[in-house]
Amino acid sequence: MSEPSCPNCDVTLQPVAARARSGYLLALDQCPRCGGLWCDRWELFPVDGAEVARLDPVDQPTLWAPVAAVKREPKCPRCRIAMARFRDPLLPEDVRIERCRACEGMWLNRGELRRFKAARARPAPPLALPDGPIEQLAQHYGAGTAWPTIANLAQATNPPPPPDEPPDLTPQLMQSAAWLALRALLRLLLHI
């Protein structure tokens, strides 16, 4: 397998360690030129917020330097297939994360990790739910028509417990009795 390369600069990504919220270390990949960050599947979300300053530093000269626009679709550093934009209704529009559909890894350009973690730190606004579907569910389940179906599902998924029969301990009891008899005989013979 070839080394993963940056989707923007085509430079080989360098491994970097990041501490997760639970304390273990994650092995991420970072571009030494543009600072972009590659997270394999399930690696982005547990990254500790304290790691952001180290992994995604604000370098003012680099930040203000002009960058040539990438005209091609970014390709996955691992699979080399085109990535798609990751969309989450809880993330602001300025957080642009590219996601590989095959390996489910995620690419973050410099600055994206900082914005992503800042957005995740804010409490999520309550979701506005439409009244129609909730009222339909309340009517359906409140009418009692669904309870026989639920009872059938409960019986199908929870088999009855096994009958309360005591296990057959006869072989173990016989072996224990034989050892006790042998010990008693040895004590009598050896006067212990």
JSON list of N, CA and C in Angstrom, two decimals, residues 74-141:
[
{"chain": "A", "resi": 74, "resn": "PRO", "atom": "N", "xyz": [-11.02, 16.92, -4.67]},
{"chain": "A", "resi": 74, "resn": "PRO", "atom": "CA", "xyz": [-10.03, 16.30, -3.79]},
{"chain": "A", "resi": 74, "resn": "PRO", "atom": "C", "xyz": [-10.21, 14.78, -3.78]},
{"chain": "A", "resi": 75, "resn": "LYS", "atom": "N", "xyz": [-9.10, 14.07, -3.81]},
{"chain": "A", "resi": 75, "resn": "LYS", "atom": "CA", "xyz": [-9.11, 12.61, -3.80]},
{"chain": "A", "resi": 75, "resn": "LYS", "atom": "C", "xyz": [-8.72, 12.10, -2.42]},
{"chain": "A", "resi": 76, "resn": "CYS", "atom": "N", "xyz": [-9.29, 10.99, -2.04]},
{"chain": "A", "resi": 76, "resn": "CYS", "atom": "CA", "xyz": [-8.99, 10.38, -0.74]},
{"chain": "A", "resi": 76, "resn": "CYS", "atom": "C", "xyz": [-7.51, 10.01, -0.67]},
{"chain": "A", "resi": 77, "resn": "PRO", "atom": "N", "xyz": [-6.82, 10.38, 0.40]},
{"chain": "A", "resi": 77, "resn": "PRO", "atom": "CA", "xyz": [-5.41, 10.03, 0.54]},
{"chain": "A", "resi": 77, "resn": "PRO", "atom": "C", "xyz": [-5.17, 8.53, 0.57]},
{"chain": "A", "resi": 78, "resn": "ARG", "atom": "N", "xyz": [-6.13, 7.75, 1.00]},
{"chain": "A", "resi": 78, "resn": "ARG", "atom": "CA", "xyz": [-5.96, 6.29, 1.09]},
{"chain": "A", "resi": 78, "resn": "ARG", "atom": "C", "xyz": [-6.46, 5.57, -0.15]},
{"chain": "A", "resi": 79, "resn": "CYS", "atom": "N", "xyz": [-7.71, 5.85, -0.55]},
{"chain": "A", "resi": 79, "resn": "CYS", "atom": "CA", "xyz": [-8.36, 5.11, -1.64]},
{"chain": "A", "resi": 79, "resn": "CYS", "atom": "C", "xyz": [-8.14, 5.72, -3.02]},
{"chain": "A", "resi": 80, "resn": "ARG", "atom": "N", "xyz": [-7.79, 6.99, -3.05]},
{"chain": "A", "resi": 80, "resn": "ARG", "atom": "CA", "xyz": [-7.57, 7.72, -4.30]},
{"chain": "A", "resi": 80, "resn": "ARG", "atom": "C", "xyz": [-8.85, 7.91, -5.12]},
{"chain": "A", "resi": 81, "resn": "ILE", "atom": "N", "xyz": [-10.01, 7.87, -4.45]},
{"chain": "A", "resi": 81, "resn": "ILE", "atom": "CA", "xyz": [-11.26, 8.16, -5.15]},
{"chain": "A", "resi": 81, "resn": "ILE", "atom": "C", "xyz": [-11.74, 9.54, -4.72]},
{"chain": "A", "resi": 82, "resn": "ALA", "atom": "N", "xyz": [-12.64, 10.13, -5.51]},
{"chain": "A", "resi": 82, "resn": "ALA", "atom": "CA", "xyz": [-13.13, 11.48, -5.21]},
{"chain": "A", "resi": 82, "resn": "ALA", "atom": "C", "xyz": [-13.89, 11.49, -3.89]},
{"chain": "A", "resi": 83, "resn": "MET", "atom": "N", "xyz": [-13.64, 12.53, -3.10]},
{"chain": "A", "resi": 83, "resn": "MET", "atom": "CA", "xyz": [-14.34, 12.70, -1.83]},
{"chain": "A", "resi": 83, "resn": "MET", "atom": "C", "xyz": [-15.53, 13.64, -2.02]},
{"chain": "A", "resi": 84, "resn": "ALA", "atom": "N", "xyz": [-16.49, 13.54, -1.12]},
{"chain": "A", "resi": 84, "resn": "ALA", "atom": "CA", "xyz": [-17.67, 14.41, -1.15]},
{"chain": "A", "resi": 84, "resn": "ALA", "atom": "C", "xyz": [-17.70, 15.24, 0.12]},
{"chain": "A", "resi": 85, "resn": "ARG", "atom": "N", "xyz": [-18.37, 16.37, 0.05]},
{"chain": "A", "resi": 85, "resn": "ARG", "atom": "CA", "xyz": [-18.46, 17.23, 1.22]},
{"chain": "A", "resi": 85, "resn": "ARG", "atom": "C", "xyz": [-19.32, 16.57, 2.30]},
{"chain": "A", "resi": 86, "resn": "PHE", "atom": "N", "xyz": [-18.82, 16.59, 3.52]},
{"chain": "A", "resi": 86, "resn": "PHE", "atom": "CA", "xyz": [-19.53, 16.05, 4.67]},
{"chain": "A", "resi": 86, "resn": "PHE", "atom": "C", "xyz": [-20.50, 17.11, 5.16]},
{"chain": "A", "resi": 87, "resn": "ARG", "atom": "N", "xyz": [-21.76, 16.74, 5.23]},
{"chain": "A", "resi": 87, "resn": "ARG", "atom": "CA", "xyz": [-22.78, 17.70, 5.67]},
{"chain": "A", "resi": 87, "resn": "ARG", "atom": "C", "xyz": [-23.42, 17.21, 6.96]},
{"chain": "A", "resi": 88, "resn": "ASP", "atom": "N", "xyz": [-23.54, 18.13, 7.89]},
{"chain": "A", "resi": 88, "resn": "ASP", "atom": "CA", "xyz": [-24.16, 17.84, 9.17]},
{"chain": "A", "resi": 88, "resn": "ASP", "atom": "C", "xyz": [-24.98, 19.07, 9.53]},
{"chain": "A", "resi": 89, "resn": "PRO", "atom": "N", "xyz": [-26.27, 18.91, 9.81]},
{"chain": "A", "resi": 89, "resn": "PRO", "atom": "CA", "xyz": [-27.10, 20.08, 10.12]},
{"chain": "A", "resi": 89, "resn": "PRO", "atom": "C", "xyz": [-26.65, 20.83, 11.37]},
{"chain": "A", "resi": 90, "resn": "LEU", "atom": "N", "xyz": [-25.86, 20.19, 12.23]},
{"chain": "A", "resi": 90, "resn": "LEU", "atom": "CA", "xyz": [-25.40, 20.86, 13.44]},
{"chain": "A", "resi": 90, "resn": "LEU", "atom": "C", "xyz": [-24.10, 21.61, 13.25]},
{"chain": "A", "resi": 91, "resn": "LEU", "atom": "N", "xyz": [-23.48, 21.49, 12.07]},
{"chain": "A", "resi": 91, "resn": "LEU", "atom": "CA", "xyz": [-22.23, 22.20, 11.81]},
{"chain": "A", "resi": 91, "resn": "LEU", "atom": "C", "xyz": [-22.51, 23.46, 11.01]},
{"chain": "A", "resi": 92, "resn": "PRO", "atom": "N", "xyz": [-21.81, 24.55, 11.30]},
{"chain": "A", "resi": 92, "resn": "PRO", "atom": "CA", "xyz": [-22.00, 25.76, 10.50]},
{"chain": "A", "resi": 92, "resn": "PRO", "atom": "C", "xyz": [-21.49, 25.55, 9.07]},
{"chain": "A", "resi": 93, "resn": "GLU", "atom": "N", "xyz": [-21.99, 26.35, 8.16]},
{"chain": "A", "resi": 93, "resn": "GLU", "atom": "CA", "xyz": [-21.62, 26.22, 6.75]},
{"chain": "A", "resi": 93, "resn": "GLU", "atom": "C", "xyz": [-20.14, 26.47, 6.49]},
{"chain": "A", "resi": 94, "resn": "ASP", "atom": "N", "xyz": [-19.47, 27.26, 7.36]},
{"chain": "A", "resi": 94, "resn": "ASP", "atom": "CA", "xyz": [-18.06, 27.56, 7.09]},
{"chain": "A", "resi": 94, "resn": "ASP", "atom": "C", "xyz": [-17.13, 26.41, 7.46]},
{"chain": "A", "resi": 95, "resn": "VAL", "atom": "N", "xyz": [-17.65, 25.36, 8.08]},
{"chain": "A", "resi": 95, "resn": "VAL", "atom": "CA", "xyz": [-16.84, 24.17, 8.36]},
{"chain": "A", "resi": 95, "resn": "VAL", "atom": "C", "xyz": [-16.96, 23.25, 7.15]},
{"chain": "A", "resi": 96, "resn": "ARG", "atom": "N", "xyz": [-15.88, 23.14, 6.40]},
{"chain": "A", "resi": 96, "resn": "ARG", "atom": "CA", "xyz": [-15.90, 22.32, 5.19]},
{"chain": "A", "resi": 96, "resn": "ARG", "atom": "C", "xyz": [-15.01, 21.10, 5.41]},
{"chain": "A", "resi": 97, "resn": "ILE", "atom": "N", "xyz": [-15.65, 19.96, 5.48]},
{"chain": "A", "resi": 97, "resn": "ILE", "atom": "CA", "xyz": [-14.96, 18.69, 5.68]},
{"chain": "A", "resi": 97, "resn": "ILE", "atom": "C", "xyz": [-15.27, 17.80, 4.49]},
{"chain": "A", "resi": 98, "resn": "GLU", "atom": "N", "xyz": [-14.24, 17.21, 3.92]},
{"chain": "A", "resi": 98, "resn": "GLU", "atom": "CA", "xyz": [-14.42, 16.28, 2.80]},
{"chain": "A", "resi": 98, "resn": "GLU", "atom": "C", "xyz": [-14.37, 14.86, 3.36]},
{"chain": "A", "resi": 99, "resn": "ARG", "atom": "N", "xyz": [-15.26, 14.00, 2.84]},
{"chain": "A", "resi": 99, "resn": "ARG", "atom": "CA", "xyz": [-15.36, 12.63, 3.35]},
{"chain": "A", "resi": 99, "resn": "ARG", "atom": "C", "xyz": [-15.28, 11.63, 2.21]},
{"chain": "A", "resi": 100, "resn": "CYS", "atom": "N", "xyz": [-14.51, 10.57, 2.43]},
{"chain": "A", "resi": 100, "resn": "CYS", "atom": "CA", "xyz": [-14.40, 9.49, 1.44]},
{"chain": "A", "resi": 100, "resn": "CYS", "atom": "C", "xyz": [-15.58, 8.55, 1.63]},
{"chain": "A", "resi": 101, "resn": "ARG", "atom": "N", "xyz": [-16.25, 8.24, 0.56]},
{"chain": "A", "resi": 101, "resn": "ARG", "atom": "CA", "xyz": [-17.42, 7.35, 0.65]},
{"chain": "A", "resi": 101, "resn": "ARG", "atom": "C", "xyz": [-17.01, 5.89, 0.81]},
{"chain": "A", "resi": 102, "resn": "ALA", "atom": "N", "xyz": [-15.80, 5.55, 0.42]},
{"chain": "A", "resi": 102, "resn": "ALA", "atom": "CA", "xyz": [-15.36, 4.16, 0.52]},
{"chain": "A", "resi": 102, "resn": "ALA", "atom": "C", "xyz": [-14.84, 3.82, 1.91]},
{"chain": "A", "resi": 103, "resn": "CYS", "atom": "N", "xyz": [-13.82, 4.53, 2.37]},
{"chain": "A", "resi": 103, "resn": "CYS", "atom": "CA", "xyz": [-13.21, 4.20, 3.68]},
{"chain": "A", "resi": 103, "resn": "CYS", "atom": "C", "xyz": [-13.76, 5.05, 4.82]},
{"chain": "A", "resi": 104, "resn": "GLU", "atom": "N", "xyz": [-14.58, 6.05, 4.50]},
{"chain": "A", "resi": 104, "resn": "GLU", "atom": "CA", "xyz": [-15.24, 6.93, 5.47]},
{"chain": "A", "resi": 104, "resn": "GLU", "atom": "C", "xyz": [-14.27, 7.79, 6.28]},
{"chain": "A", "resi": 105, "resn": "GLY", "atom": "N", "xyz": [-13.06, 7.99, 5.76]},
{"chain": "A", "resi": 105, "resn": "GLY", "atom": "CA", "xyz": [-12.13, 8.91, 6.38]},
{"chain": "A", "resi": 105, "resn": "GLY", "atom": "C", "xyz": [-12.53, 10.35, 6.05]},
{"chain": "A", "resi": 106, "resn": "MET", "atom": "N", "xyz": [-11.95, 11.31, 6.79]},
{"chain": "A", "resi": 106, "resn": "MET", "atom": "CA", "xyz": [-12.33, 12.72, 6.59]},
{"chain": "A", "resi": 106, "resn": "MET", "atom": "C", "xyz": [-11.09, 13.59, 6.45]},
{"chain": "A", "resi": 107, "resn": "TRP", "atom": "N", "xyz": [-11.16, 14.54, 5.51]},
{"chain": "A", "resi": 107, "resn": "TRP", "atom": "CA", "xyz": [-10.08, 15.49, 5.26]},
{"chain": "A", "resi": 107, "resn": "TRP", "atom": "C", "xyz": [-10.51, 16.86, 5.73]},
{"chain": "A", "resi": 108, "resn": "LEU", "atom": "N", "xyz": [-9.63, 17.51, 6.52]},
{"chain": "A", "resi": 108, "resn": "LEU", "atom": "CA", "xyz": [-9.88, 18.86, 7.01]},
{"chain": "A", "resi": 108, "resn": "LEU", "atom": "C", "xyz": [-8.73, 19.74, 6.57]},
{"chain": "A", "resi": 109, "resn": "ASN", "atom": "N", "xyz": [-9.02, 20.82, 5.87]},
{"chain": "A", "resi": 109, "resn": "ASN", "atom": "CA", "xyz": [-7.99, 21.79, 5.53]},
{"chain": "A", "resi": 109, "resn": "ASN", "atom": "C", "xyz": [-7.57, 22.52, 6.80]},
{"chain": "A", "resi": 110, "resn": "ARG", "atom": "N", "xyz": [-6.46, 23.24, 6.72]},
{"chain": "A", "resi": 110, "resn": "ARG", "atom": "CA", "xyz": [-5.98, 23.99, 7.89]},
{"chain": "A", "resi": 110, "resn": "ARG", "atom": "C", "xyz": [-7.09, 24.94, 8.35]},
{"chain": "A", "resi": 111, "resn": "GLY", "atom": "N", "xyz": [-7.33, 24.96, 9.64]},
{"chain": "A", "resi": 111, "resn": "GLY", "atom": "CA", "xyz": [-8.36, 25.81, 10.22]},
{"chain": "A", "resi": 111, "resn": "GLY", "atom": "C", "xyz": [-9.70, 25.11, 10.42]},
{"chain": "A", "resi": 112, "resn": "GLU", "atom": "N", "xyz": [-9.94, 24.02, 9.69]},
{"chain": "A", "resi": 112, "resn": "GLU", "atom": "CA", "xyz": [-11.22, 23.33, 9.80]},
{"chain": "A", "resi": 112, "resn": "GLU", "atom": "C", "xyz": [-11.37, 22.61, 11.14]},
{"chain": "A", "resi": 113, "resn": "LEU", "atom": "N", "xyz": [-10.28, 22.02, 11.64]},
{"chain": "A", "resi": 113, "resn": "LEU", "atom": "CA", "xyz": [-10.37, 21.31, 12.92]},
{"chain": "A", "resi": 113, "resn": "LEU", "atom": "C", "xyz": [-10.75, 22.28, 14.03]},
{"chain": "A", "resi": 114, "resn": "ARG", "atom": "N", "xyz": [-10.17, 23.46, 14.00]},
{"chain": "A", "resi": 114, "resn": "ARG", "atom": "CA", "xyz": [-10.47, 24.48, 15.01]},
{"chain": "A", "resi": 114, "resn": "ARG", "atom": "C", "xyz": [-11.95, 24.87, 14.95]},
{"chain": "A", "resi": 115, "resn": "ARG", "atom": "N", "xyz": [-12.47, 25.12, 13.74]},
{"chain": "A", "resi": 115, "resn": "ARG", "atom": "CA", "xyz": [-13.88, 25.50, 13.59]},
{"chain": "A", "resi": 115, "resn": "ARG", "atom": "C", "xyz": [-14.81, 24.33, 13.96]},
{"chain": "A", "resi": 116, "resn": "PHE", "atom": "N", "xyz": [-14.40, 23.12, 13.57]},
{"chain": "A", "resi": 116, "resn": "PHE", "atom": "CA", "xyz": [-15.22, 21.94, 13.87]},
{"chain": "A", "resi": 116, "resn": "PHE", "atom": "C", "xyz": [-15.34, 21.74, 15.38]},
{"chain": "A", "resi": 117, "resn": "LYS", "atom": "N", "xyz": [-14.23, 21.80, 16.09]},
{"chain": "A", "resi": 117, "resn": "LYS", "atom": "CA", "xyz": [-14.26, 21.59, 17.54]},
{"chain": "A", "resi": 117, "resn": "LYS", "atom": "C", "xyz": [-14.99, 22.73, 18.24]},
{"chain": "A", "resi": 118, "resn": "ALA", "atom": "N", "xyz": [-14.86, 23.96, 17.74]},
{"chain": "A", "resi": 118, "resn": "ALA", "atom": "CA", "xyz": [-15.58, 25.09, 18.33]},
{"chain": "A", "resi": 118, "resn": "ALA", "atom": "C", "xyz": [-17.09, 24.91, 18.14]},
{"chain": "A", "resi": 119, "resn": "ALA", "atom": "N", "xyz": [-17.50, 24.43, 16.96]},
{"chain": "A", "resi": 119, "resn": "ALA", "atom": "CA", "xyz": [-18.93, 24.22, 16.71]},
{"chain": "A", "resi": 119, "resn": "ALA", "atom": "C", "xyz": [-19.46, 23.08, 17.57]},
{"chain": "A", "resi": 120, "resn": "ARG", "atom": "N", "xyz": [-18.66, 22.04, 17.78]},
{"chain": "A", "resi": 120, "resn": "ARG", "atom": "CA", "xyz": [-19.10, 20.91, 18.61]},
{"chain": "A", "resi": 120, "resn": "ARG", "atom": "C", "xyz": [-19.17, 21.28, 20.09]},
{"chain": "A", "resi": 121, "resn": "ALA", "atom": "N", "xyz": [-18.40, 22.29, 20.50]},
{"chain": "A", "resi": 121, "resn": "ALA", "atom": "CA", "xyz": [-18.39, 22.70, 21.90]},
{"chain": "A", "resi": 121, "resn": "ALA", "atom": "C", "xyz": [-19.64, 23.49, 22.26]},
{"chain": "A", "resi": 122, "resn": "ARG", "atom": "N", "xyz": [-20.23, 24.17, 21.27]},
{"chain": "A", "resi": 122, "resn": "ARG", "atom": "CA", "xyz": [-21.45, 24.93, 21.53]},
{"chain": "A", "resi": 122, "resn": "ARG", "atom": "C", "xyz": [-22.63, 23.97, 21.68]},
{"chain": "A", "resi": 123, "resn": "PRO", "atom": "N", "xyz": [-23.57, 24.29, 22.57]},
{"chain": "A", "resi": 123, "resn": "PRO", "atom": "CA", "xyz": [-24.75, 23.42, 22.68]},
{"chain": "A", "resi": 123, "resn": "PRO", "atom": "C", "xyz": [-25.58, 23.48, 21.41]},
{"chain": "A", "resi": 124, "resn": "ALA", "atom": "N", "xyz": [-26.10, 22.34, 21.02]},
{"chain": "A", "resi": 124, "resn": "ALA", "atom": "CA", "xyz": [-26.90, 22.26, 19.80]},
{"chain": "A", "resi": 124, "resn": "ALA", "atom": "C", "xyz": [-28.25, 22.91, 20.04]},
{"chain": "A", "resi": 125, "resn": "PRO", "atom": "N", "xyz": [-28.75, 23.67, 19.05]},
{"chain": "A", "resi": 125, "resn": "PRO", "atom": "CA", "xyz": [-30.08, 24.26, 19.20]},
{"chain": "A", "resi": 125, "resn": "PRO", "atom": "C", "xyz": [-31.13, 23.14, 19.15]},
{"chain": "A", "resi": 126, "resn": "PRO", "atom": "N", "xyz": [-32.23, 23.32, 19.84]},
{"chain": "A", "resi": 126, "resn": "PRO", "atom": "CA", "xyz": [-33.26, 22.28, 19.79]},
{"chain": "A", "resi": 126, "resn": "PRO", "atom": "C", "xyz": [-33.84, 22.18, 18.39]},
{"chain": "A", "resi": 127, "resn": "LEU", "atom": "N", "xyz": [-34.08, 20.96, 17.97]},
{"chain": "A", "resi": 127, "resn": "LEU", "atom": "CA", "xyz": [-34.64, 20.74, 16.64]},
{"chain": "A", "resi": 127, "resn": "LEU", "atom": "C", "xyz": [-36.14, 21.00, 16.67]},
{"chain": "A", "resi": 128, "resn": "ALA", "atom": "N", "xyz": [-36.60, 21.72, 15.68]},
{"chain": "A", "resi": 128, "resn": "ALA", "atom": "CA", "xyz": [-38.04, 21.98, 15.56]},
{"chain": "A", "resi": 128, "resn": "ALA", "atom": "C", "xyz": [-38.67, 20.80, 14.84]},
{"chain": "A", "resi": 129, "resn": "LEU", "atom": "N", "xyz": [-39.57, 20.12, 15.51]},
{"chain": "A", "resi": 129, "resn": "LEU", "atom": "CA", "xyz": [-40.23, 18.97, 14.92]},
{"chain": "A", "resi": 129, "resn": "LEU", "atom": "C", "xyz": [-41.61, 19.36, 14.43]},
{"chain": "A", "resi": 130, "resn": "PRO", "atom": "N", "xyz": [-41.99, 18.88, 13.27]},
{"chain": "A", "resi": 130, "resn": "PRO", "atom": "CA", "xyz": [-43.34, 19.18, 12.78]},
{"chain": "A", "resi": 130, "resn": "PRO", "atom": "C", "xyz": [-44.38, 18.48, 13.65]},
{"chain": "A", "resi": 131, "resn": "ASP", "atom": "N", "xyz": [-45.56, 19.09, 13.74]},
{"chain": "A", "resi": 131, "resn": "ASP", "atom": "CA", "xyz": [-46.61, 18.54, 14.59]},
{"chain": "A", "resi": 131, "resn": "ASP", "atom": "C", "xyz": [-47.30, 17.33, 13.98]},
{"chain": "A", "resi": 132, "resn": "GLY", "atom": "N", "xyz": [-47.42, 17.28, 12.69]},
{"chain": "A", "resi": 132, "resn": "GLY", "atom": "CA", "xyz": [-48.17, 16.22, 12.03]},
{"chain": "A", "resi": 132, "resn": "GLY", "atom": "C", "xyz": [-47.71, 14.81, 12.37]},
{"chain": "A", "resi": 133, "resn": "PRO", "atom": "N", "xyz": [-46.45, 14.45, 12.12]},
{"chain": "A", "resi": 133, "resn": "PRO", "atom": "CA", "xyz": [-46.02, 13.07, 12.39]},
{"chain": "A", "resi": 133, "resn": "PRO", "atom": "C", "xyz": [-46.11, 12.70, 13.86]},
{"chain": "A", "resi": 134, "resn": "ILE", "atom": "N", "xyz": [-45.83, 13.64, 14.76]},
{"chain": "A", "resi": 134, "resn": "ILE", "atom": "CA", "xyz": [-45.88, 13.32, 16.19]},
{"chain": "A", "resi": 134, "resn": "ILE", "atom": "C", "xyz": [-47.32, 13.04, 16.61]},
{"chain": "A", "resi": 135, "resn": "GLU", "atom": "N", "xyz": [-48.26, 13.84, 16.11]},
{"chain": "A", "resi": 135, "resn": "GLU", "atom": "CA", "xyz": [-49.67, 13.60, 16.44]},
{"chain": "A", "resi": 135, "resn": "GLU", "atom": "C", "xyz": [-50.13, 12.26, 15.89]},
{"chain": "A", "resi": 136, "resn": "GLN", "atom": "N", "xyz": [-49.68, 11.90, 14.68]},
{"chain": "A", "resi": 136, "resn": "GLN", "atom": "CA", "xyz": [-50.05, 10.61, 14.11]},
{"chain": "A", "resi": 136, "resn": "GLN", "atom": "C", "xyz": [-49.51, 9.46, 14.96]},
{"chain": "A", "resi": 137, "resn": "LEU", "atom": "N", "xyz": [-48.27, 9.58, 15.42]},
{"chain": "A", "resi": 137, "resn": "LEU", "atom": "CA", "xyz": [-47.70, 8.54, 16.28]},
{"chain": "A", "resi": 137, "resn": "LEU", "atom": "C", "xyz": [-48.48, 8.43, 17.58]},
{"chain": "A", "resi": 138, "resn": "ALA", "atom": "N", "xyz": [-48.81, 9.57, 18.17]},
{"chain": "A", "resi": 138, "resn": "ALA", "atom": "CA", "xyz": [-49.56, 9.56, 19.43]},
{"chain": "A", "resi": 138, "resn": "ALA", "atom": "C", "xyz": [-50.93, 8.91, 19.24]},
{"chain": "A", "resi": 139, "resn": "GLN", "atom": "N", "xyz": [-51.59, 9.22, 18.13]},
{"chain": "A", "resi": 139, "resn": "GLN", "atom": "CA", "xyz": [-52.90, 8.62, 17.86]},
{"chain": "A", "resi": 139, "resn": "GLN", "atom": "C", "xyz": [-52.77, 7.12, 17.64]},
{"chain": "A", "resi": 140, "resn": "HIS", "atom": "N", "xyz": [-51.75, 6.72, 16.88]},
{"chain": "A", "resi": 140, "resn": "HIS", "atom": "CA", "xyz": [-51.58, 5.31, 16.55]},
{"chain": "A", "resi": 140, "resn": "HIS", "atom": "C", "xyz": [-51.26, 4.48, 17.79]},
{"chain": "A", "resi": 141, "resn": "TYR", "atom": "N", "xyz": [-50.30, 4.94, 18.57]},
{"chain": "A", "resi": 141, "resn": "TYR", "atom": "CA", "xyz": [-49.89, 4.17, 19.75]},
{"chain": "A", "resi": 141, "resn": "TYR", "atom": "C", "xyz": [-50.82, 4.39, 20.93]}
]
